[in-house]
DNA sequence: GCCGTTTTCGGCCCGACTGTTTTCAGTCG
């Protein structure tokens, strides 16, 4: 049984926590965390990379030692050093470090002086008033810990980006309306457009923080105030989402925005570059000795370390700093470049708008074309179109195209890939379409080899143009089906098939890392919404978010082309 | 444990807030 990247990352993270509790060198601890992060964000399984003879020590944050350890884990399924340390100190201590207010030092202290090694032990000792007897602990900390231990909170809950927007937008409007507050912006992973966010990091500018902080903690949706000072406060909303507000003066806006946007790894890398130039970078600005020299805008901050401003979506310390250095940053694709949507549904299948409704919405967005790609009939999909109904729809589209010059409707269909790789419509029918989209909607549990074979067989059909939502994942609901993405992409490239970046907030499929992988392999992507109603054409920006995080430029995208050029790219 | 246009050894981001303390350690982001 193959061990996958998330499990390896989790082993390293667990090891890092235990090392930390065991008072190991903190930089060694950090090395394991960095390596875990690198592995988490890889588009391909390290097992596959090893099998292909690739050298893992070329990955950032992974040296000879960790490369060997990863190879051993892949081979044996075990991380021997983790087993060793778990013989010395109880493995459950790692869970204690998740309790808010407890870090490695206090966990170790609790274990050594009170023999506490589980959440149950912790709650019991806190209830008995034993914690306050320890040096550094007091009644307040004991209460906080007891509450946390009893409710088993901790372990961050991430929510989808689109859900976070629903919460963030009214809060930002509330803060913007405050007297004295000028700029308000949501930074953090929200601004980097990650597919999920764990909390909201809001930055505001004002001459002093006090009033803004006061108003912030009084916001209607605030459930509890976790901390508050003169420049920052942390609250938990009734929805459960944690929100940080940081208030700085106008001249620190750029530096604070860099600091608060992160990622942490990106910031650390920037500050290291600063140190080499004898500069100190913090959220207030860039300093030479004690003297403030920059910080009004992000551009200023980057300029002081000799870099052009880097787009937030790229700030993950995944090579963007080196690219900025060498002048090879991508010019990320923007919404203005998108000329049409390549995957939409109407009320002919499971959508709720008519063809005309969808067409008008597309015109309103300034699109030049719109693919009408209703589901083809297949067991399990209700209202799917059979050959007869599809023929009628084609005639309807032809009539509209003949009578209107505002928009070109593309005749399309979303065809099921059957378990054996065949399609749910005959080639005779597919031949009448401008664009054939194929997708997996059943059989998610096949093993990787079978699933990959199945998809490649579908691509062997010469009418297939695009594979929709290529991994089938639903964020927070369903894992991606097992598939060898490197082999899938290679096969797509060889056959002139394109992969979709699906903008449905629950899908975002391909993911950012897969977008980047596709680009590296020279594939072109279809950015599409899979809209089931006219409003959902707006999901295009979520597809763009993923693509931009994956370093995708306009030239890497099919639907930045005018129809004649796009048509050529679709030809197989 | 990683890394290198100062380095293969000696560095490794930086500050706010809390609760505990009488000046600071631990945690968090």
Coordinates of C-alpha atoms (C1' of nucleotides) in Angstrom, one line a residue:
Chain A
X1 CA 0.0 0.0 0.0
X2 CA 1.5 3.3 -1.1
X3 CA 1.9 6.0 1.5
X4 CA 0.8 9.4 0.2
X5 CA 2.1 12.9 0.7
X6 CA -0.5 14.1 3.3
X7 CA 0.5 11.1 5.6
X8 CA 4.2 11.8 5.2
X9 CA 3.6 15.5 6.0
X10 CA 1.6 14.5 9.0
X11 CA 4.3 12.2 10.3
X12 CA 6.8 15.1 10.0
X13 CA 4.5 17.5 11.7
X14 CA 3.9 15.1 14.5
X15 CA 7.6 14.5 14.9
X16 CA 8.2 18.2 15.0
X17 CA 5.8 18.7 17.8
X18 CA 7.3 15.9 19.9
X19 CA 10.8 17.1 19.2
X20 CA 9.8 20.6 20.3
X21 CA 8.3 19.2 23.5
X22 CA 11.5 17.2 23.9
X23 CA 13.5 20.5 23.8
X24 CA 15.3 19.7 20.6
X25 CA 17.0 22.5 18.6
X26 CA 14.2 24.8 17.5
X27 CA 15.7 25.1 14.0
X28 CA 15.7 21.4 13.6
X29 CA 12.0 21.5 14.6
X30 CA 11.4 24.1 12.0
X31 CA 13.2 22.1 9.4
X32 CA 10.7 19.3 9.8
X33 CA 7.7 21.7 9.7
X34 CA 9.1 23.3 6.5
X35 CA 9.6 19.9 4.9
X36 CA 6.1 18.9 5.8
X37 CA 4.8 22.0 4.2
X38 CA 6.8 21.4 1.0
X39 CA 5.5 17.8 0.8
X40 CA 1.9 18.9 1.4
X41 CA 2.1 21.3 -1.5
X42 CA 3.6 18.9 -4.0
X43 CA 1.4 18.1 -7.0
X44 CA 2.7 14.6 -7.2
X45 CA 3.2 11.8 -4.7
X46 CA 6.8 11.6 -3.5
X47 CA 6.5 7.8 -4.0
X48 CA 6.0 8.4 -7.7
X49 CA 8.8 10.8 -7.8
X50 CA 11.2 8.3 -6.2
X51 CA 10.0 5.6 -8.5
X52 CA 10.8 7.9 -11.4
X53 CA 14.3 8.3 -10.0
X54 CA 13.9 12.0 -9.0
X55 CA 16.2 13.5 -6.3
X56 CA 14.0 14.7 -3.5
X57 CA 16.8 16.8 -1.9
X58 CA 16.3 19.3 -4.8
X59 CA 13.0 20.2 -3.2
X60 CA 13.1 23.4 -1.1
X61 CA 13.7 22.6 2.6
X62 CA 14.6 19.0 2.0
X63 CA 18.2 18.1 2.2
X64 CA 20.1 14.8 2.0
X65 CA 19.0 13.7 5.5
X66 CA 15.3 14.3 5.0
X67 CA 15.4 12.9 1.5
X68 CA 16.7 9.6 2.9
X69 CA 14.1 9.6 5.6
X70 CA 11.3 10.2 3.1
X71 CA 12.6 7.3 1.0
X72 CA 12.7 5.1 4.1
X73 CA 9.1 6.0 4.9
X74 CA 7.9 5.3 1.4
X75 CA 9.7 2.0 1.5
X76 CA 8.7 0.8 4.9
X77 CA 5.5 2.7 5.6
X78 CA 7.1 3.8 8.9
X79 CA 9.0 6.7 10.2
X80 CA 11.5 5.0 12.5
X81 CA 12.6 8.2 14.3
X82 CA 9.0 9.0 15.2
X83 CA 8.5 5.5 16.6
X84 CA 11.7 6.1 18.7
X85 CA 10.6 9.4 20.2
X86 CA 7.2 8.0 20.9
X87 CA 8.9 5.3 23.1
X88 CA 10.6 8.1 25.1
X89 CA 7.6 10.4 25.5
X90 CA 3.9 9.7 25.2
X91 CA 2.6 10.3 21.7
X92 CA -0.6 11.9 23.1
X93 CA 1.4 14.9 24.2
X94 CA 1.3 16.1 20.6
X95 CA -2.5 16.5 21.0
X96 CA -2.0 18.6 24.2
X97 CA 0.0 21.1 22.2
X98 CA -3.1 21.7 20.2
X99 CA -4.9 23.2 23.2
X100 CA -4.9 27.0 23.0
X101 CA -2.6 28.4 25.5
X102 CA -0.4 25.3 25.6
X103 CA 2.8 25.1 23.7
X104 CA 5.8 22.8 23.9
X105 CA 7.2 24.2 27.1
X106 CA 4.0 24.0 29.1
X107 CA 3.2 20.6 27.8
X108 CA 6.5 19.3 28.9
X109 CA 6.1 21.0 32.3
X110 CA 2.7 19.4 32.8
X111 CA 4.0 16.0 31.9
X112 CA 7.0 16.2 34.1
X113 CA 5.5 17.6 37.2
X114 CA 1.9 16.3 37.1
X115 CA 2.3 13.3 34.8
X116 CA -0.4 14.8 32.5
X117 CA -0.3 13.0 29.2
X118 CA -3.8 13.2 27.7
X119 CA -6.7 15.7 27.4
X120 CA -8.6 13.8 30.0
X121 CA -5.6 14.0 32.5
X122 CA -5.4 17.7 31.7
X123 CA -9.1 18.4 32.3
X124 CA -9.0 16.5 35.5
X125 CA -6.0 18.3 36.9
X126 CA -7.4 21.7 35.9
X127 CA -10.7 20.9 37.7
X128 CA -8.8 19.9 40.8
X129 CA -6.9 23.2 40.8
X130 CA -3.6 21.5 40.4
X131 CA -2.4 23.6 37.4
X132 CA -2.2 26.8 39.3
X133 CA 0.3 25.3 41.7
X134 CA 2.9 25.2 38.9
X135 CA 5.4 28.0 38.2
X136 CA 4.2 30.2 35.4
X137 CA 0.6 29.0 35.7
X138 CA -2.1 30.8 37.5
X139 CA -5.9 30.7 38.0
X140 CA -6.7 32.4 34.7
X141 CA -4.6 30.1 32.6
X142 CA -6.0 27.2 34.4
X143 CA -9.6 28.3 33.5
X144 CA -8.7 28.9 29.9
X145 CA -7.1 25.5 29.6
X146 CA -10.0 23.7 31.4
X147 CA -12.5 25.3 29.0
X148 CA -10.4 24.3 26.0
X149 CA -9.8 20.8 27.3
X150 CA -13.4 20.2 28.0
X151 CA -14.7 21.4 24.7
X152 CA -11.9 19.8 22.9
X153 CA -11.5 22.9 20.8
X154 CA -8.3 23.6 18.9
X155 CA -7.4 22.0 15.6
X156 CA -8.4 24.7 13.2
X157 CA -11.5 24.4 11.1
X158 CA -10.9 25.8 7.6
X159 CA -13.8 27.1 5.6
X160 CA -14.2 27.5 1.9
X161 CA -13.0 30.8 0.4
X162 CA -16.4 31.7 -0.9
X163 CA -18.0 31.1 2.5
X164 CA -15.3 33.3 4.1
X165 CA -16.2 36.1 1.7
X166 CA -19.8 36.0 2.9
X167 CA -18.6 36.6 6.4
X168 CA -15.8 39.1 5.5
X169 CA -17.6 41.5 3.3
X170 CA -20.2 42.9 5.8
X171 CA -17.4 43.1 8.5
X172 CA -15.2 45.0 6.2
X173 CA -18.1 47.4 5.4
X174 CA -18.7 47.9 9.1
X175 CA -15.1 48.7 9.8
X176 CA -14.8 51.0 6.8
X177 CA -17.7 53.1 8.1
X178 CA -15.9 53.9 11.3
X179 CA -14.7 57.4 11.9
X180 CA -10.9 57.7 11.6
X181 CA -10.5 54.4 9.7
X182 CA -9.3 54.9 6.2
X183 CA -8.2 51.6 4.6
X184 CA -9.6 48.2 5.4
X185 CA -8.5 45.1 3.7
X186 CA -8.7 41.3 4.4
X187 CA -5.1 40.0 4.1
X188 CA -3.9 36.5 5.1
X189 CA -4.7 33.4 3.1
X190 CA -8.0 35.1 2.0
X191 CA -5.9 37.7 0.0
X192 CA -3.6 34.9 -1.3
X193 CA -6.9 33.3 -2.5
X194 CA -6.2 29.9 -0.9
X195 CA -9.1 27.5 -1.5
X196 CA -9.9 27.5 2.2
X197 CA -9.2 29.9 5.0
X198 CA -8.7 29.2 8.7
X199 CA -9.3 32.7 10.0
X200 CA -9.7 36.2 8.7
X201 CA -6.7 38.6 9.0
X202 CA -8.0 42.2 8.6
X203 CA -5.8 45.2 8.3
X204 CA -7.0 48.7 8.9
X205 CA -5.3 52.1 8.9
X206 CA -6.1 54.8 11.4
X207 CA -4.1 57.4 13.4
X208 CA -4.7 55.3 16.5
X209 CA -5.9 51.8 17.0
X210 CA -8.0 52.2 20.1
X211 CA -11.3 53.3 18.6
X212 CA -11.3 50.8 15.8
X213 CA -10.4 48.0 18.2
X214 CA -13.3 49.1 20.5
X215 CA -15.8 49.0 17.6
X216 CA -14.4 45.8 16.3
X217 CA -15.0 43.8 19.5
X218 CA -18.5 45.3 19.6
X219 CA -19.4 44.0 16.2
X220 CA -22.7 42.2 16.2
X221 CA -21.4 38.9 15.1
X222 CA -18.6 38.7 17.7
X223 CA -19.1 35.7 20.0
X224 CA -16.1 36.1 22.2
X225 CA -13.0 38.3 22.5
X226 CA -9.9 36.2 22.7
X227 CA -7.4 39.0 23.1
X228 CA -7.3 42.7 22.6
X229 CA -4.6 45.3 22.8
X230 CA -4.0 48.8 21.4
X231 CA -3.1 47.8 17.9
X232 CA -4.6 44.3 17.5
X233 CA -7.5 42.2 18.7
X234 CA -8.6 38.6 18.1
X235 CA -12.2 37.6 18.3
X236 CA -14.2 34.5 17.6
X237 CA -17.4 35.1 15.6
X238 CA -20.6 33.4 16.4
X239 CA -20.1 31.4 13.3
X240 CA -16.9 30.0 14.9
X241 CA -14.6 31.8 12.5
X242 CA -11.6 33.5 14.2
X243 CA -10.9 37.1 13.1
X244 CA -7.8 39.2 13.8
X245 CA -7.8 42.9 13.3
X246 CA -4.6 44.8 13.1
X247 CA -4.5 48.6 13.0
X248 CA -1.5 50.6 11.8
X249 CA -0.8 54.1 10.8
X250 CA -1.0 55.1 7.1
X251 CA 2.7 55.1 6.6
X252 CA 3.0 51.5 7.6
X253 CA 0.2 50.3 5.4
X254 CA 2.4 48.6 2.8
X255 CA 4.7 46.9 5.3
X256 CA 1.8 45.8 7.4
X257 CA 0.0 44.4 4.3
X258 CA 3.1 42.4 3.4
X259 CA 3.4 41.2 6.9
X260 CA -0.3 40.3 7.3
X261 CA -0.7 38.8 3.9
X262 CA 2.1 36.3 4.4
X263 CA 2.5 33.5 3.9
X264 CA 4.7 33.1 6.9
X265 CA 7.3 31.3 4.9
X266 CA 7.3 34.1 2.3
X267 CA 7.7 36.7 5.0
X268 CA 10.6 34.8 6.6
X269 CA 12.3 34.6 3.2
X270 CA 11.8 38.3 2.6
X271 CA 13.2 39.2 6.0
X272 CA 16.2 37.0 5.4
X273 CA 16.8 38.9 2.2
X274 CA 16.5 42.1 4.2
X275 CA 19.0 40.9 6.8
X276 CA 21.6 40.4 4.0
X277 CA 21.1 44.0 3.1
X278 CA 21.4 45.1 6.7
X279 CA 17.7 45.9 6.8
X280 CA 15.1 45.0 9.3
X281 CA 11.6 44.3 8.0
X282 CA 8.6 44.3 10.3
X283 CA 5.0 45.3 10.0
X284 CA 5.8 49.0 10.5
X285 CA 8.2 49.3 7.7
X286 CA 11.7 48.6 6.4
X287 CA 14.5 49.9 8.8
X288 CA 18.2 50.7 8.3
X289 CA 19.5 50.6 11.9
X290 CA 16.7 52.4 13.7
X291 CA 15.7 54.6 10.8
X292 CA 12.4 54.0 8.9
X293 CA 13.1 54.0 5.2
X294 CA 10.1 52.5 3.5
X295 CA 6.7 50.9 4.1
X296 CA 3.9 53.0 2.6
X297 CA 3.2 50.6 -0.1
X298 CA 4.0 46.9 -0.8
X299 CA 5.9 48.0 -3.8
X300 CA 8.2 50.1 -1.6
X301 CA 8.9 47.2 0.7
X302 CA 9.8 44.8 -2.1
X303 CA 11.9 47.5 -3.8
X304 CA 14.1 47.8 -0.8
X305 CA 15.2 44.2 -1.1
X306 CA 15.6 44.6 -4.9
X307 CA 12.5 42.9 -6.0
X308 CA 9.4 43.8 -8.0
X309 CA 6.1 43.5 -6.1
X310 CA 5.0 39.9 -6.0
X311 CA 1.3 39.1 -6.5
X312 CA -0.4 37.9 -3.3
X313 CA -1.4 34.6 -4.9
X314 CA 2.2 33.7 -5.4
X315 CA 3.5 34.4 -1.9
X316 CA 4.0 30.8 -0.7
X317 CA 7.8 30.7 -0.8
X318 CA 7.5 28.2 -3.7
X319 CA 10.0 29.8 -6.0
X320 CA 8.3 33.2 -6.4
X321 CA 11.2 35.1 -4.7
X322 CA 13.8 33.5 -7.0
X323 CA 11.5 34.3 -10.0
X324 CA 11.2 37.9 -8.9
X325 CA 15.0 38.1 -8.5
X326 CA 15.6 36.8 -12.0
X327 CA 12.8 38.8 -13.6
X328 CA 10.8 35.7 -14.5
X329 CA 7.6 36.2 -12.5
X330 CA 4.6 35.1 -14.4
X331 CA 2.1 37.7 -15.6
X332 CA -0.9 36.1 -14.0
X333 CA -4.1 35.8 -16.0
X334 CA -6.8 38.3 -15.2
X335 CA -10.6 38.3 -15.5
X336 CA -10.4 40.9 -18.3
X337 CA -8.6 38.4 -20.4
X338 CA -11.4 35.8 -20.2
X339 CA -13.5 35.8 -23.4
X340 CA -16.0 33.2 -22.5
X341 CA -17.1 30.3 -20.3
X342 CA -16.6 26.8 -21.5
X343 CA -18.8 24.8 -19.2
X344 CA -22.4 25.7 -18.3
X345 CA -25.8 24.1 -17.8
X346 CA -29.3 25.1 -18.6
X347 CA -32.8 24.0 -17.5
X348 CA -32.6 21.4 -20.2
X349 CA -30.7 19.2 -17.7
X350 CA -30.1 20.1 -14.1
X351 CA -29.6 23.9 -14.4
X352 CA -32.2 26.5 -13.7
X353 CA -31.8 29.1 -16.5
X354 CA -32.9 28.9 -20.1
X355 CA -30.4 29.1 -22.9
X356 CA -31.5 32.7 -23.4
X357 CA -31.1 33.5 -19.7
X358 CA -27.5 32.1 -19.7
X359 CA -26.8 33.9 -23.0
X360 CA -27.9 37.3 -21.6
X361 CA -25.8 36.8 -18.4
X362 CA -22.8 36.0 -20.6
X363 CA -23.3 39.1 -22.7
X364 CA -23.6 41.2 -19.5
X365 CA -20.2 39.9 -18.6
X366 CA -18.8 41.0 -21.9
X367 CA -18.1 37.5 -23.1
X368 CA -17.7 36.6 -26.8
X369 CA -18.8 33.0 -26.5
X370 CA -20.5 30.6 -24.1
X371 CA -20.5 26.9 -24.1
X372 CA -23.9 25.2 -23.4
X373 CA -22.8 21.9 -22.0
X374 CA -25.8 20.1 -20.4
X375 CA -25.4 16.6 -19.1
X376 CA -25.8 13.8 -21.5
X377 CA -28.3 11.2 -20.5
X378 CA -26.9 8.5 -18.4
X379 CA -28.2 6.3 -15.5
X380 CA -27.9 8.3 -12.4
X381 CA -28.1 11.8 -13.9
X382 CA -31.7 13.0 -14.0
X383 CA -32.9 15.1 -17.0
X384 CA -29.8 14.3 -18.9
X385 CA -30.2 14.9 -22.7
X386 CA -30.4 11.9 -25.0
X387 CA -29.4 12.1 -28.6
X388 CA -32.9 13.4 -29.7
X389 CA -33.1 16.2 -27.1
X390 CA -29.5 17.2 -27.7
X391 CA -30.3 17.4 -31.5
X392 CA -33.2 19.8 -30.6
X393 CA -30.9 21.9 -28.4
X394 CA -28.3 22.1 -31.2
X395 CA -31.0 23.4 -33.6
X396 CA -32.1 25.9 -31.0
X397 CA -28.5 27.1 -30.5
X398 CA -28.0 27.4 -34.3
X399 CA -31.2 29.5 -34.6
X400 CA -30.0 31.9 -31.8
X401 CA -26.5 32.2 -33.3
X402 CA -28.1 32.9 -36.7
X403 CA -30.2 35.7 -35.3
X404 CA -27.8 37.3 -32.8
X405 CA -24.4 38.9 -33.1
X406 CA -23.9 39.7 -29.4
X407 CA -22.6 36.3 -28.4
X408 CA -21.6 33.0 -30.0
X409 CA -23.2 30.0 -28.3
X410 CA -21.0 26.9 -28.5
X411 CA -22.8 23.6 -28.9
X412 CA -21.4 21.4 -26.2
X413 CA -22.3 18.6 -23.7
X414 CA -20.9 17.2 -20.5
X415 CA -20.6 13.5 -21.3
X416 CA -20.1 10.9 -18.6
X417 CA -17.0 8.7 -18.6
X418 CA -18.4 5.2 -18.0
X419 CA -16.5 2.8 -15.8
X420 CA -14.8 1.2 -18.8
X421 CA -13.7 4.5 -20.2
X422 CA -16.4 4.7 -22.9
X423 CA -18.6 7.7 -23.2
X424 CA -22.3 8.1 -22.5
X425 CA -23.1 9.4 -26.0
X426 CA -22.3 8.0 -29.4
X427 CA -19.6 9.5 -31.6
X428 CA -22.2 10.2 -34.3
X429 CA -23.8 12.6 -31.9
X430 CA -20.5 14.1 -30.5
X431 CA -19.5 14.9 -34.1
X432 CA -22.2 17.6 -34.2
X433 CA -20.8 19.5 -31.2
X434 CA -18.2 22.4 -31.0
X435 CA -16.9 21.2 -27.7
X436 CA -17.1 17.9 -25.9
X437 CA -16.5 17.8 -22.2
X438 CA -16.0 14.5 -20.5
X439 CA -16.1 13.9 -16.8
X440 CA -16.2 11.2 -14.1
X441 CA -19.4 11.2 -12.0
X442 CA -19.4 7.6 -10.7
X443 CA -16.9 5.0 -9.7
X444 CA -14.7 7.2 -7.5
X445 CA -13.2 4.3 -5.6
X446 CA -11.3 2.7 -8.4
X447 CA -7.6 2.3 -7.7
X448 CA -5.2 4.8 -9.2
X449 CA -4.0 2.6 -12.1
X450 CA -7.6 1.6 -13.1
X451 CA -8.9 5.1 -12.8
X452 CA -6.1 6.6 -14.8
X453 CA -6.5 4.0 -17.5
X454 CA -10.2 4.8 -17.5
X455 CA -9.6 8.5 -18.0
X456 CA -7.0 7.9 -20.7
X457 CA -9.3 5.6 -22.6
X458 CA -11.9 8.4 -22.6
X459 CA -9.3 10.7 -24.0
X460 CA -8.6 8.2 -26.7
X461 CA -12.0 9.1 -28.1
X462 CA -11.1 11.7 -30.8
X463 CA -14.1 13.9 -30.0
X464 CA -13.2 14.6 -26.4
X465 CA -11.8 18.1 -25.9
X466 CA -11.8 18.8 -22.2
X467 CA -11.8 16.7 -19.0
X468 CA -14.0 18.5 -16.5
X469 CA -13.1 18.6 -12.7
X470 CA -10.3 16.2 -13.3
X471 CA -9.9 14.9 -9.7
X472 CA -13.5 14.9 -8.6
X473 CA -12.8 16.3 -5.2
X474 CA -15.3 18.3 -3.2
X475 CA -13.6 20.5 -0.7
X476 CA -14.3 19.4 2.8
X477 CA -16.7 16.7 1.6
X478 CA -15.1 14.2 -0.7
X479 CA -11.4 13.4 -1.4
X480 CA -10.2 13.3 -4.9
X481 CA -10.4 9.9 -6.5
X482 CA -7.0 8.2 -6.9
X483 CA -5.4 9.1 -10.2
X484 CA -1.8 9.3 -11.4
X485 CA -1.8 13.0 -12.4
X486 CA 1.5 12.9 -14.1
X487 CA 0.4 10.1 -16.4
X488 CA -3.0 11.7 -17.0
X489 CA -1.5 15.0 -18.0
X490 CA 1.1 13.4 -20.2
X491 CA -1.7 11.5 -22.0
X492 CA -3.8 14.6 -22.3
X493 CA -0.9 16.5 -23.9
X494 CA -0.2 13.7 -26.4
X495 CA -3.8 13.6 -27.4
X496 CA -4.5 17.3 -27.6
X497 CA -7.0 17.1 -24.7
X498 CA -7.3 20.0 -22.3
X499 CA -8.0 20.0 -18.5
X500 CA -10.5 22.2 -16.8
X501 CA -10.2 24.4 -13.8
X502 CA -13.7 24.2 -12.4
X503 CA -14.7 27.4 -10.5
X504 CA -17.5 25.9 -8.4
X505 CA -16.5 27.0 -4.8
X506 CA -16.8 23.4 -3.6
X507 CA -14.7 22.0 -6.5
X508 CA -11.8 24.3 -7.5
X509 CA -10.5 21.4 -9.5
X510 CA -7.8 21.4 -10.8
X511 CA -6.2 22.7 -7.7
X512 CA -3.4 25.4 -7.6
X513 CA -0.6 22.8 -7.4
X514 CA -2.1 20.8 -10.3
X515 CA -2.4 24.0 -12.4
X516 CA 1.2 24.7 -11.9
X517 CA 2.1 21.1 -12.8
X518 CA -0.1 21.4 -15.9
X519 CA 1.8 24.5 -16.9
X520 CA 5.1 22.9 -16.4
X521 CA 4.0 20.1 -18.7
X522 CA 2.9 22.6 -21.4
X523 CA -0.8 21.9 -21.1
X524 CA -3.5 24.6 -21.7
X525 CA -6.3 24.9 -19.2
X526 CA -10.0 25.7 -19.7
X527 CA -11.2 28.1 -17.0
X528 CA -14.9 27.4 -16.5
X529 CA -17.7 27.8 -13.9
X530 CA -19.9 24.7 -14.4
X531 CA -22.6 27.3 -13.8
X532 CA -26.1 25.9 -13.2
X533 CA -27.8 29.3 -13.3
X534 CA -27.0 32.7 -14.7
X535 CA -25.5 34.2 -11.5
X536 CA -23.0 31.4 -11.2
X537 CA -21.2 32.6 -14.2
X538 CA -19.5 34.8 -11.5
X539 CA -17.7 31.7 -10.2
X540 CA -15.1 32.5 -12.9
X541 CA -13.1 34.4 -10.4
X542 CA -12.7 31.4 -8.2
X543 CA -11.3 29.5 -11.2
X544 CA -9.0 32.4 -11.8
X545 CA -7.9 32.3 -8.2
X546 CA -6.7 28.7 -8.5
X547 CA -5.1 29.3 -11.9
X548 CA -3.3 32.4 -10.6
X549 CA -2.1 30.5 -7.5
X550 CA -0.8 28.0 -10.0
X551 CA 1.3 30.6 -11.9
X552 CA -1.0 30.5 -14.9
X553 CA -0.7 33.2 -17.5
X554 CA -3.2 34.3 -20.2
X555 CA -1.3 32.2 -22.8
X556 CA -1.8 29.1 -20.7
X557 CA -5.6 29.4 -20.9
X558 CA -7.9 28.3 -23.7
X559 CA -10.6 30.8 -23.2
X560 CA -8.5 33.9 -23.3
X561 CA -8.6 33.3 -27.1
X562 CA -11.0 34.5 -29.6
X563 CA -13.2 31.7 -31.0
X564 CA -11.3 31.2 -34.3
X565 CA -8.0 30.6 -32.3
X566 CA -9.8 28.6 -29.7
X567 CA -11.4 26.4 -32.4
X568 CA -7.9 25.7 -33.8
X569 CA -6.6 24.7 -30.3
X570 CA -9.6 22.3 -29.9
X571 CA -8.8 20.5 -33.2
X572 CA -7.2 17.1 -32.6
Chain B
dG1 C1' 18.1 19.9 9.7
dC2 C1' 18.8 23.3 5.9
dC3 C1' 21.5 26.4 3.4
dG4 C1' 25.3 29.5 0.8
dT5 C1' 26.8 36.6 -4.7
dT6 C1' 29.6 37.4 2.9
dT7 C1' 29.6 31.4 4.6
dT8 C1' 30.6 24.1 3.9
dC9 C1' 30.2 26.6 9.6
dG10 C1' 27.4 29.3 11.9
dG11 C1' 23.8 31.4 11.1
dC12 C1' 18.4 30.6 11.2
dC13 C1' 12.0 36.7 11.3
dC14 C1' 9.8 39.6 14.3
dG15 C1' 6.5 41.7 17.3
dA16 C1' 1.8 41.8 20.1
dC17 C1' -0.6 40.0 23.8
dT18 C1' -1.5 37.3 28.1
dG19 C1' -0.7 36.0 32.5
dT20 C1' 2.5 35.6 35.3
dT21 C1' 5.6 38.2 37.2
dT22 C1' 7.9 42.6 39.6
dT23 C1' 10.9 42.4 34.4
dC24 C1' 9.6 38.4 31.5
dA25 C1' 8.5 33.7 29.4
dG26 C1' 5.4 31.5 26.6
dT27 C1' 2.3 31.4 22.9
dC28 C1' 0.6 33.0 18.6
dG29 C1' 0.5 34.5 13.9

